[in-house]
Backbone as a ProteinNet text record, in pm:
[ID]
protein_1_A
[PRIMARY]
XXXXXXXXXXXXXXXXXXXXXXXXXXXXXXXXXXXXXXXXXXXXXXXXXXXXXXXXXXXXXXXXXXXXXXXXXXXXXXXXXXXXXXXXXXXXXXXXXXXXXXXXXXXXXXXXXXXXXXXXXXXXXXXXXXXXXXXXXXXXXXXXXXXXXXXXXXXXXXXXXXXXXXXXXXXXXXXXXXXXXXXXXXXXXXXXXXXXXXXXXXXXXXXXXXXXXXXXXXXXXXXXXXXXXXXXXXXXXXXXXXXXXXXXXXXXXXXXXXXXXXXXXXX
[TERTIARY]
9889.3	9952.8	9846.1	9875.5	9786.7	9841.5	9759.9	9801.8	9719.9	9787	9721.7	9736	9623.1	9624.7	9576.9	9669.2	9639.5	9616.9	9513.2	9480.8	9421.1	9408.6	9351.5	9203.2	9127.3	8986.8	8956.5	8849.8	8823.8	8804.3	8759.8	8742.3	8871.7	8985.7	9115	9142	9071.7	9097.7	9025.7	8941.6	8874.8	8976.7	9090.8	9193.1	9259.8	9231.9	9298.9	9200.3	9078.3	8977.1	9022.6	9068.1	9107.6	9221.4	9333.1	9440.1	9398.9	9311.9	9266.1	9192.2	9103.1	9029.9	9120.7	9220.3	9314.8	9392.9	9429.9	9500.4	9409.8	9283	9188.9	9163.9	9151.2	9129.1	9250.5	9367.2	9488.4	9503.1	9403.1	9405.1	9459.1	9494.1	9547.4	9434.1	9456.2	9361.8	9401.2	9307.7	9335.9	9251.8	9318.3	9247.8	9267.3	9157.9	9160.1	9136.8	9221.1	9210	9226.1	9131.1	9133.7	9131.3	9200.2	9206	9120.1	9048.2	8957.5	8820.8	8719.1	8584.7	8577.1	8489.6	8476.9	8332.8	8317.7	8183.5	8141.8	8225.3	8198.7	8162.5	8113.6	8065.7	8170.5	8290.5	8398.1	8370	8308.7	8281.9	8175.9	8075.4	7973.4	8038.8	8134.3	8205	8278.8	8356.9	8434.8	8344.1	8229.4	8131.7	8087.8	8064.8	8027.1	8138	8261.3	8374.1	8381.4	8364.8	8372.3	8260.3	8142.7	8030.2	8055.9	8128.3	8158.5	8268	8361.4	8472.8	8507.8	8489.5	8510.7	8657	8746.8	8888.8	8924.9	8829.2	8849	8773.7	8845.1	8784.4	8825.5	8762.8	8792.1	8762.9	8819.7	8792.8	8837.2	8776.3	8821.5	8922.6	9032.7	9137	9099.6	9158.2	9128.8	9174.2	9103.7	9137.9	9277.8	9361.7	9497.7	9500.3	9390.1	9387.8	9404	9377.5	9389	9527.9	9614.9	9746.3	9845.9	9936	10036.7	10132	10183.9	10286	10233.8	10105.3	10054.8	10069.5	10030.5	10032	10174.2	10268.6	10407.9	10460	10431.2	10477.7	10420	10292.5	10229.2	10287.5	10316.8	10374	10512	10593.1	10726.4	10717.9	10623.8	10606.8	10566.2	10472.7	10428.3	10538.8	10622.6	10734.2	10832.8	10866.4	10957.9	10897.1	10768.8	10702.2	10701.7	10685.3	10684.5	10819.9	10928.5	11061.4	11082.5	11017.8	11030.8	10988.5	10884.9	10830.9	10908.9	11015.1	11103	11219.6	11227.8	11334.6	11310.9	11420.1	11406.9	11313.6	11305.4	11220.8	11073.8	11034.9	10895.3	10873.8	10969.4	10959.5	10837.3	10797.8	10682.6	10555.3	10553.7	10435.4	10386.4	10343.4	10299.3	10177.9	10091.9	9973.8	10010.1	10109.3	10152.3	10213.2	10294.3	10357.8	10252.9	10152.2	10045.9	9966.4	9937.6	9863	9940.9	10071.3	10153.6	10168.5	10175.5	10190.5	10076.1	9954.9	9837.5	9839	9916.7	9917.7	10047.2	10135	10266.8	10267.5	10335.2	10344.9	10402.8	10355.1	10395.2	10543.9	10605	10746.9	10832.1	10785.1	10857.5	10840	10718.4	10693.5	10777.5	10791.8	10875.5	11021.3	11067.5	11207.3	11236.9	11142.4	11165.1	11136.2	11088.6	11063.3	11191.8	11298	11425.4	11494	11572	11634.9	11734.8	11793.1	11897	11841.7	11709.6	11651.8	11667.4	11701.9	11721.9	11849.4	11938.3	12062.7	12039.4	12088.4	12062	12114.5	12236.1	12293.3	12213.9	12149.2	12067.1	11941	11878.6	11758.2	11791.1	11903.8	11942.7	11968.4	12032.2	12061	11932.5	11839.7	11712.9	11631.2	11629.8	11556.4	11614.4	11745.7	11810.8	11775.4	11771	11735.4	11591.7	11500.4	11360.2	11336.3	11404.6	11390.2	11443.3	11552.8	11608.1	11508.4	11445.5	11346.1	11224.7	11183.7	11068.1	11095.4	11215.9	11249.4	11263.3	11290.4	11306.3	11172.5	11063.7	10931.4	10900.3	10864.2	10837.1	10724.7	10741.7	10634.2	10515.8	10398.7	10277.6	10276	10259.7	10249.5	10123.1	10016.7	9890.9	9907.2	9979.9	10002.6	10093.6	10197.5	10287	10209.6	10123.3	10044.9	9949.1	9887.6	9796	9869.3	9984.9	10061.2	10108.4	10149.5	10197.5	10085.5	9965	9851.6	9811.5	9808.7	9772.2	9877.1	10002.6	10115.8	10101	10088.8	10068.3	10197.3	10180.2	10295.7	10344.7	10252	10285.6	10195.6	10253.8	10178.1	10181.6	10064.4	10052.3	10000.9	10047.6	10005.1	9975.4	9865.9	9828.5	9727.3	9719.6	9807.5	9941.2	9955.8	10080.9	10141.1	10145.4	10218.2	10131.1	10014.9	9937.2	10012	9993.5	10060.8	10015.7	10112.4	10079.1	10022.7	10057.1	9999.8	10016.6	9907.3	9912.1	9957.7	9949	9996.3	10145.2	10216.8	10360.4	10387.7	10299	10318.7	10307	10215.8	10199.6	10316.2	10368.4	10486.9	10605.9	10625.3	10735.9	10722.7	10601.3	10579.2	10604.4	10554.4	10571.6	10718.7	10793.5	10936.9	11011	10975	11042.7	11016.4	10897	10860.3	10900.8	10961.7	11015.3	10918.6	10805	10709.9	10750.9	10725.9	10755.3	10652.6	10699.3	10613.8	10625	10511.8	10507.4	10424.2	10481.3	10406.6	10346.1	10213.4	10142.7	10102.7	10165.7	10137.1	9991	9920.3	9775.7	9734.9	9804.6	9762.9	9884.2	9859.2	9966.7	10061.4	10014	10098.2	10144.5	10118.4	10146.8	10294.9	10382.7	10525.6	10581.3	10516.5	10570.2	10502.5	10378.4	10304.7	10261.9	10293.7	10249.1	10367.8	10363.3	10464	10591.2	10689.6	10818	10816.4	10870.3	10879.2	10997.6	10970.9	11079.1	11135.6	11050.2	11090.5	11077.9	11183.6	11179.1	11115.1	11008.1	10949.3	11037.4	11003.8	11081.2	11065.9	10949.7	10925.9	10830.8	10847.1	10758.3	10702.2	10569.8	10503.9	10458.9	10514.2	10483.2	10414.5	10356.4	10280.6	10369.8	10476.8	10555.2	10697.8	10778.6	10918.1	10930.9	10832.7	10834.1	10822.9	10729.9	10716.1	10838.3	10896.3	11017.3	11127.1	11142.9	11244.9	11212	11083.5	11043.5	11075	11051	11079.3	11229	11310.9	11456	11504.6	11467.1	11521.9	11455.6	11325.1	11254.1	11248.1	11261	11245.5	11364.6	11461.8	11581.2	11558.4	11459.3	11433.2	11532.1	11604.8	11697.2	11620.4	11677.6	11610.2	11573.1	11654.1	11628.1	11503.1	11453.5	11332.6	11205.9	11219.4	11106.1	11058	10926.2	10865.3	10764.1	10783.2	10690.3	10579.2	10456.8	10345	10237.7	10240.6	10127	10030.5	9927.3	9828.5	9719.9	9725.9	9632.5	9486.8	9463.3	9325.2	9256.7	9335.6	9277.7	9285	9338.8	9352.9	9219.5	9115.5	8985.1	8930.4	8978.1	8928.8	8959.2	9067.5	9106.3	9006.1	8922.2	8822	8687.8	8675.2	8549.4	8526.7	8403	8366.3	8265.4	8249.7	8156.7	8012.8	7929	7788.4	7695.4	7749	7666.9	7759.6	7705.8	7784.8	7813.5	7904.6	7937.7	7814.9	7737.1	7617.7	7518.2	7501.2	7407.9	7455.2	7586.6	7640.2	7622.3	7650.7	7637.6	7495	7398.8	7258.1	7223.8	7279.4	7249.1	7296.6	7416.1	7471.8	7450.3	7382.2	7350.2	7463.7	7550.7	7661.6	7636.2	7684.5	7670.1	7755.2	7695.6	7765.7	7871.6	7863.9	7956	8076.7	8093.8	8207	8290.1	8417.2	8504.5	8472.6	8494.4	8477.4	8588.9	8613.7	8722.8	8664.4	8715.4	8677	8781	8739.2	8830.3	8800.5	8889.7	8873.4	8967.3	8912.1	8995.8	8949.6	9027.6	8997.7	8981.1
5017.1	5148.3	5254.1	5345	5457.7	5582.1	5643.4	5759.9	5880.3	5986.9	6111.5	6208.5	6252.5	6343.2	6479.7	6574.4	6707.9	6805.4	6888	6982	7108.9	7210.2	7337.9	7320.4	7276	7241.7	7119	7050.6	6921.2	6932.2	7047.4	7064.2	7044	7070.3	7051.5	6905.2	6815.5	6672.9	6615.9	6696.3	6647	6595.4	6664.2	6624.5	6491.5	6439.9	6317.3	6204.9	6217.4	6115.7	5976.3	5965.4	5834.6	5771.7	5842.7	5780.3	5750.9	5834	5807.8	5674.7	5651.2	5524.2	5407.2	5431	5324.6	5283	5379.8	5349.1	5269.2	5312	5242	5099.5	5083.6	4950.4	4859.7	4921.9	4845.2	4805.5	4840.8	4800.7	4906	5023.3	5129.3	5212.1	5260.9	5351.3	5494.1	5569	5705.2	5802.7	5885.6	5983.7	6121.5	6187	6318	6425.8	6528.6	6633.5	6770.1	6861.1	6995.8	7098.2	7209.6	7311.4	7433.7	7433.9	7544.6	7490.5	7571	7535.1	7543.5	7465.7	7459	7492.4	7601.4	7644	7583.7	7497.2	7443.6	7295.8	7247.8	7110.5	7005.1	7045.8	6949.3	6852.7	6902.6	6814.8	6710.8	6750.8	6654.7	6548.8	6593	6501.4	6393.7	6434.3	6334.5	6249	6303.2	6220.7	6104.5	6135.5	6031.4	5930.1	5976.9	5883.9	5788.8	5844.8	5763.3	5660.8	5699.1	5605.9	5492.1	5522.1	5420.8	5325.1	5373.8	5289.4	5327.8	5236.2	5266.2	5289.4	5257.8	5283.4	5430.3	5507	5651.3	5725.5	5801.2	5880.4	6026.7	6115.7	6258.2	6334.7	6455.7	6544.4	6686.2	6784.1	6922	6943.9	7008.8	7038.5	7161.9	7178.4	7297.9	7423.5	7534	7660.6	7704.9	7738.9	7782.8	7922	7994.8	8131.4	8135.6	8025.9	8025.7	7981	7948.2	7898.2	8013.4	8001.5	8103.9	8114.6	8233.4	8262.2	8255.8	8223.7	8207.2	8334.3	8447.2	8571.2	8610.5	8596	8628.1	8535.7	8407	8310.9	8341.9	8377.9	8407.8	8533.1	8634.5	8757.9	8733.4	8657.6	8626.2	8540.3	8448	8359.1	8439.1	8531.1	8612.5	8705.7	8752.8	8839.1	8763.8	8641.1	8560.1	8530.3	8499.5	8468.8	8589.5	8708.8	8828.6	8850	8827	8845	8756.9	8643.4	8553.1	8620.5	8701.4	8762.7	8885.5	8921.2	9029.5	8977.5	8845.7	8785.4	8811.5	8815.9	8840	8741.3	8618.1	8516.7	8558	8651.5	8693.4	8835.8	8883.9	9020	9037.6	8931.5	8940.5	8885.8	8878.5	8827	8928.8	9047.1	9150	9108.3	9022.1	8977.6	8898.3	8810.3	8732	8823.3	8918.6	9010.5	9096.3	9140.6	9224.2	9145	9017.3	8933.8	8917.6	8891.7	8877.1	9010.3	9121	9254.8	9285.4	9246.2	9276.1	9204.6	9097.2	9018.5	9034.2	9121	9134.3	9242.8	9219.9	9321.7	9452.8	9564.6	9695.6	9720.2	9674.7	9703.7	9636.7	9523.2	9456.3	9533.2	9583.3	9660.9	9787.9	9853.1	9972.6	9938.4	9827.1	9788.1	9753.2	9686.8	9643.1	9752.7	9867.9	9978.8	10051.3	10030.4	10096.1	10031	10110.2	10062.8	9950.1	9943	9841.9	9699.9	9687.3	9553	9484.7	9563.4	9505	9421.7	9440.8	9364.7	9225.4	9126.1	8987.8	8955.5	9001.8	8966.9	9028.3	9144.1	9208.5	9126.7	9081.6	8998.9	8868.9	8808.3	8683.3	8705.2	8816.2	8846.8	8868.5	8945.8	8972.2	8844.1	8761.6	8634.9	8543.2	8536.3	8451.5	8498.3	8631.2	8685.3	8651	8669.3	8640.3	8491.2	8406.7	8262	8219.9	8282.7	8252.5	8290.7	8407.5	8450.4	8358.1	8317.4	8228.8	8095.1	8040.3	7911.5	7922	8044.8	8064.7	8070.6	8088	8090.6	7950.7	7939.4	7806.6	7734	7603.6	7524	7519.3	7498.4	7488.9	7356.9	7365.7	7243.8	7165.8	7238.7	7172.2	7087.6	7140.3	7064.1	6945.8	6967.2	6856.1	6744.2	6783.1	6683.1	6609.8	6684	6620.6	6517	6554.4	6462.4	6341.4	6363.7	6253.3	6154.6	6205.7	6118	6038.3	6103.5	6035.1	5931.9	5966	5876.2	5804	5878.2	5813.8	5749.9	5651.1	5592.6	5683.7	5761.9	5851.2	5973.5	6091.1	6216.7	6274.5	6292.4	6358.1	6500.1	6595.4	6734.6	6798.3	6874.5	6951.9	7058.4	7175.1	7224.2	7274.9	7299.6	7332	7466.5	7501.9	7621.4	7744.2	7749.3	7873.4	7980.5	8108.1	8215.7	8216.2	8212.3	8206.9	8073.5	7967.3	7834.3	7786.4	7736.3	7678.2	7532.8	7468.8	7329.5	7321	7432.8	7434.7	7395.8	7440.5	7410.6	7260.5	7195.3	7051.2	6974.5	7026	6964.5	6975.1	7092.2	7110.6	7013.5	7001.5	6912.5	6767.1	6726.8	6588.1	6554.3	6645.3	6621	6615.1	6707.8	6712.4	6586	6528	6408.8	6279.2	6291.4	6174.5	6098.8	6160.3	6092.9	6114.3	6016.2	6029.7	6122.9	6211.3	6314.9	6319.6	6350.6	6364.4	6487.9	6575.4	6689.3	6649	6654.8	6619.2	6748	6775.8	6898.8	6898.7	7006.1	7009.7	7046.6	7142.3	7189	7224.5	7258.7	7274.7	7389.8	7495.2	7613.1	7631	7533.4	7553.5	7574.6	7510.2	7524.2	7656.1	7714.3	7834.9	7963.4	7955.3	8078.7	8096	8001.5	8009.9	8038	7986.6	8017.5	7935	7967.7	7899	7780	7668	7549.6	7564.7	7569.2	7586.8	7453.2	7380	7249.3	7145.6	7071.7	6970.9	6843.1	6795.5	6666.2	6552.4	6431.4	6316.1	6296.2	6332.3	6317.6	6425.3	6462.3	6557.1	6487.7	6475.7	6409.3	6514.6	6510.1	6609.6	6542.4	6625.6	6573.8	6528.1	6604.5	6580	6632.1	6618	6660.7	6812.1	6885.8	7031.9	7071.3	7011	7040.3	6990.8	6882.1	6833	6937.7	6999	7102	7224.4	7259.4	7372.8	7345.2	7222.3	7187.1	7200.9	7166.9	7174.3	7318.7	7392.1	7526.3	7633.5	7620.8	7724.4	7697.5	7569.8	7536.3	7461.8	7428.5	7362	7219.7	7150.7	7011.6	6921.1	6835.8	6743.9	6651	6623.1	6540.4	6403.6	6349.3	6216.1	6210.7	6326.7	6329.9	6351.8	6366.4	6399.3	6274.4	6253.1	6139.9	6193.4	6159.4	6201.1	6096.4	6136.5	6041.5	6062.6	6177	6213.2	6298.5	6349.4	6435.7	6349.7	6335	6245.9	6286.2	6415	6461.4	6403.8	6352.1	6297.3	6145	6081.7	5936.1	5865.5	5920	5854.5	5850.5	5939.5	5942	5812.1	5744.1	5622	5508.5	5522.5	5419.7	5451.6	5569.2	5608.1	5529.8	5508.5	5445.2	5534.5	5514.3	5597.2	5565.6	5667.6	5651.1	5655.6	5695.8	5700.3	5686.4	5651	5636.9	5775	5777.4	5904	5962.8	5879	5927	5986.4	5920.7	5970.3	6105.2	6116	6242.5	6353.5	6323.7	6423.9	6475.9	6386.5	6429.1	6514.3	6477	6547.5	6692.5	6716.9	6852.5	6923.2	6856.1	6920.1	6927.5	6827	6822.3	6714.2	6733.6	6629.7	6508.4	6392.3	6271.4	6225.1	6271.5	6223.6	6314.7	6413.4	6506.3	6509.4	6546.2	6561.6	6693.2	6697.9	6824.2	6837.4	6959.9	6992.3	7024	6959	6988	7081.6	7202.1	7301.1	7310.9	7258.6	7260.7	7365.7	7463.4	7570.6	7607.9	7692.5	7731.7	7882.7
9291.8	9306.9	9332.4	9424.6	9452.2	9384.7	9298.9	9222.2	9266.5	9301.9	9339.3	9222.7	9166.7	9053.2	9101.5	9115	9166.4	9051.6	9064.6	8958.6	9015.5	8930.8	8975.6	9004.6	8905.3	8925.9	8840.2	8872.8	8810	8658.5	8610.5	8467.1	8389.7	8455	8388.2	8355.2	8422.3	8402.2	8280.9	8214.5	8092.9	7991.6	7983.2	7887.4	7922	8041.5	8085.1	8117.9	8068.2	8097.9	8053.9	7932.7	7879.9	7961	7985.4	8065.5	8209.6	8267.7	8404.8	8410.1	8314.7	8312.9	8276.7	8194.5	8163	8287.4	8368.9	8493.7	8588	8597.7	8685.3	8635.6	8504.8	8448.7	8471.3	8484.2	8510.4	8656.5	8739	8878.9	8974.1	8924.1	9009.4	9070.2	9190.2	9253.8	9217.5	9161.6	9116	9196.8	9275.9	9358.4	9297.3	9260.2	9197	9302	9301.7	9402.9	9337.7	9363.3	9306	9418.3	9397.9	9503.7	9473.9	9360.2	9329.2	9289.9	9315.7	9271.1	9119.5	9060.6	8915.4	8876.8	8800.3	8759.3	8626.4	8569.3	8435.1	8436.9	8549.5	8554.8	8578.5	8618	8639.9	8753.4	8861.7	8975.6	8941.2	8865.1	8819.8	8731.1	8649.9	8561.3	8640.3	8743	8817.5	8906.6	8946.3	9017.1	8928.2	8802.2	8707.2	8687	8681.9	8666.8	8785.4	8904.5	9025.5	9030.1	8978.4	8975.1	8877.3	8769.6	8667.9	8713.1	8794.5	8839.8	8982.9	9075.6	9217.4	9252	9159.6	9185.3	9160.6	9107.7	9088.3	9198.4	9278.1	9385.9	9367.6	9444.5	9426.5	9554.8	9563.5	9676.6	9643.3	9709.7	9703.5	9813.7	9782.5	9879.3	9961.4	10080.2	10160.5	10088.3	10112.5	10049.6	10092.5	9994.8	10027.4	10089	10074.8	10127.4	10278.7	10346.5	10492.5	10536.7	10443.3	10478.9	10493.2	10588	10611.2	10493	10470.8	10370.9	10227	10208.9	10072	9989.2	10044.4	9968.4	9927	10018.3	9985.8	9877.3	9889.8	9790.2	9652.2	9645.9	9518.2	9454.8	9536.9	9483.3	9423.5	9493.3	9442.1	9316.3	9315.6	9200.7	9077	9093.7	8980.7	8932.3	9024.6	8985.9	8897.3	8933.9	8853.7	8717	8716	8589.5	8495.9	8552.4	8467.7	8402	8474.8	8418.3	8295.7	8295.5	8181.4	8051.8	8057.6	7936.9	7891.9	7963.4	7921.2	7838.6	7823.2	7744.4	7595.8	7516.7	7371.9	7301.8	7353.2	7290.2	7289.2	7379.6	7389.8	7337.4	7259.6	7206.3	7117.4	7048.9	6958.8	7021.6	7155.3	7225.5	7329	7285	7380.5	7460.8	7403.9	7476.9	7600.8	7589.3	7704.5	7811	7766.7	7860.4	7930.8	7856.9	7915.2	8019.6	7991	8085.5	8215.9	8203.4	8323.4	8396.2	8320.8	8378.6	8474.2	8436.6	8518	8652.2	8665.3	8788.2	8867.9	8822.5	8883.7	8990.8	9104.7	9210.2	9156.6	9208.8	9156.6	9168.8	9278.7	9297.5	9190.6	9140.7	9032.3	8902.2	8878.5	8757.2	8756.4	8872.2	8880.5	8851.3	8908.2	8888.7	8743.4	8678.8	8541	8438.5	8484.1	8392.3	8355.9	8432	8405.1	8285.5	8214.7	8091.2	8115.1	8235.9	8259.9	8263.8	8273.3	8275.8	8139.8	8035.5	7903.4	7896.6	7992.4	7991.6	8050.4	7980.8	8019.5	8158.7	8191.9	8321.3	8435.9	8411.4	8513.9	8538	8428.9	8443.3	8516.3	8481.8	8547.3	8695.8	8728.6	8868.7	8947.2	8890	8958	8970.6	8865	8871.1	8978.4	8985.9	9086.6	9227.3	9247.3	9377.7	9413.9	9318.1	9344.7	9368.3	9292.8	9312.4	9448.6	9490.6	9623.4	9732.1	9718	9815.4	9812.9	9692.7	9680.6	9749	9728.9	9790.1	9941.6	9990	10134.4	10206.9	10133.5	10197	10250.8	10379.1	10437.7	10364.7	10350	10291.6	10387	10330.4	10411.3	10489	10619.7	10701.2	10666.2	10633.2	10598.8	10472.4	10374.2	10250.8	10277.5	10357.3	10393.5	10462.3	10555.2	10628.3	10536.3	10445.2	10349.8	10265.8	10212.2	10129	10208.9	10333.1	10416.3	10447.7	10473.2	10503.4	10379.8	10264.6	10140.6	10101.6	10121.7	10093.4	9959.3	9849.4	9719	9666.2	9581.2	9513	9401.4	9347.1	9236.5	9242.9	9216.8	9215.1	9073.8	9013.5	8884.1	8906.6	8827.1	8843.9	8709	8703.7	8585.9	8627.6	8566.4	8460.5	8510.8	8639.4	8709.8	8671.8	8543.5	8502.7	8481	8544.1	8539.7	8618.3	8581.2	8652.7	8798.5	8889.9	9031.5	9074.6	9005	9028.1	9171.9	9229.9	9364.1	9360.4	9241.9	9234.1	9259.7	9241.1	9268.9	9414.4	9505.4	9647.8	9673.5	9604.4	9620.8	9558.8	9447.9	9387.4	9481.7	9541.7	9637	9754.1	9806.5	9920.6	9882.1	9766.4	9722	9703.6	9643.6	9623.3	9756.2	9847.7	9976.9	10058.7	10041.9	10117.8	10047.1	9931.2	9863.6	9774.9	9737.7	9649.2	9502.8	9420.3	9277.9	9214	9127.5	9070.9	8919.1	8854.7	8709.4	8674.7	8594.6	8542.2	8408.1	8397.8	8275.2	8203.3	8089.8	8016.6	7972	8005.1	7985.5	7843.9	7783.6	7651	7566.6	7442.3	7344	7375	7444	7464.9	7609.4	7695.5	7838.1	7868.5	7796.1	7822.6	7770.7	7670.9	7608.6	7653.7	7703.6	7731.1	7876.3	7961.5	8100.3	8193.1	8314.6	8415.6	8397.2	8479	8475.1	8569.6	8525	8609.2	8703.2	8834.2	8931.9	8978.9	9050.6	9102.2	8991.9	8965.6	8860.6	8912.8	8849.5	8887.3	8836.8	8875.7	8828.9	8679.1	8624.9	8481.8	8433.2	8306.8	8240.7	8117.3	8111.4	7999	7899.1	7777.7	7674.7	7556.3	7469.8	7356.5	7242.1	7215	7094.2	7112.5	7009.1	7016	7027.5	6974	6986.9	7133.8	7205.8	7348.6	7426	7382.7	7449.3	7442	7325.4	7310.4	7394.2	7403.5	7486.8	7633.6	7678.8	7817.4	7847.2	7749.5	7767.8	7764.7	7660.6	7640.7	7727.6	7751.9	7827	7976.7	8017.5	8159.7	8219.4	8137	8188.5	8234.2	8177.2	8213.9	8140.5	8210.5	8142.9	8048.5	7933.6	7833.1	7887.6	7978.7	8031.6	8119.5	8162.9	8245.3	8162.7	8032.8	7947	7874.1	7876	7806.7	7706.1	7579	7474.2	7464.4	7493.5	7501.8	7396.4	7327	7243.2	7324.5	7258.7	7324.8	7388	7521.8	7591.5	7571.9	7550.5	7537.5	7413.5	7319.1	7196.3	7190.3	7293.5	7291.8	7272	7335.5	7328.3	7186	7098.6	6961.7	6887.3	6927.2	6856.9	6879.7	6981.7	7009.1	6943.9	6883.6	6821.2	6691.7	6658.1	6531.2	6460.2	6330.7	6254.1	6292.8	6292.3	6329.6	6208.2	6092	5970.8	5849.7	5737.2	5615.5	5556.2	5457.2	5392.2	5321.8	5256.4	5187.9	5287.7	5401.6	5503.9	5558.3	5581.3	5631.6	5528.5	5401.8	5295.7	5286.6	5294.8	5291.5	5413	5528.3	5653.3	5649.2	5592.1	5591.2	5457.2	5362.1	5235.6	5136.9	5134.3	5039.9	4934.9	4812.7	4709.5	4744	4745.5	4788.2	4688.7	4563.5	4460.9	4441.2	4528.5	4514.8	4642.8	4627.4	4744.1	4814.1	4944.3	5016.1	5119.1	5159.6	5251.6	5389.7	5491.9	5629.6	5689.9	5726.3	5783.4	5933.2	6014.6	6159.1	6216.9	6285.3	6339.6	6480	6546.7	6683.8	6691.2
[MASK]
+++++++++++++++++++++++++++++++++++++++++++++++++++++++++++++++++++++++++++++++++++++++++++++++++++++++++++++++++++++++++++++++++++++++++++++++++++++++++++++++++++++++++++++++++++++++++++++++++++++++++++++++++++++++++++++++++++++++++++++++++++++++++++++++++++++++++++

């Protein structure tokens, strides 16, 4: 099987290192493709993966800035995403609303400044109009051609739900051309704090039942399309082994070896 894994930049794939190698070890060809440059060493990382397993390949995608209709599509996409944060569910999340506000077209901000936007039916009507306009924007021929040439058996996408995400265009093309698609949730808050999922993939891979419920209630994903897999970014931890004894560790960090201690891990 040939698997095409599309992402924003290669650094996003760090969370999927273990499953990518598991797929390659299973005999599948995994082609990694990113549409943005990565200043955090992501390209060096995937170069190393490819050197370790020849079934893993990679490439940078052409810049979307040269594609027709891109700017209009992005403006409409950001407008729809901003409306999401005006819902009552986000009343206590001003930071998320402020982040989306900074990227939203001015005409949408003017429209949503009126008091009538507080009414649910008005928001639904405006969202439906914007989604209709967004879907009316022609797909990129360059993306269609790229997907047709690659002709993958399966298309994986992540993080996908960034505000103004360009991976949405590849998802639309893959679905239109009949390729099987899977959205791989990148992090713990992506379903609740990022963009709205427009095109439904064949499957959505989530970490836990909490994310499954978010996919259903916040994005309208049917339960039958959701697969709970656990957090792939931590799968590799199960293969780790201890490198020193408890006594050696206690001496190293200056703790008494004969007493219990609390490890506080936070972000």
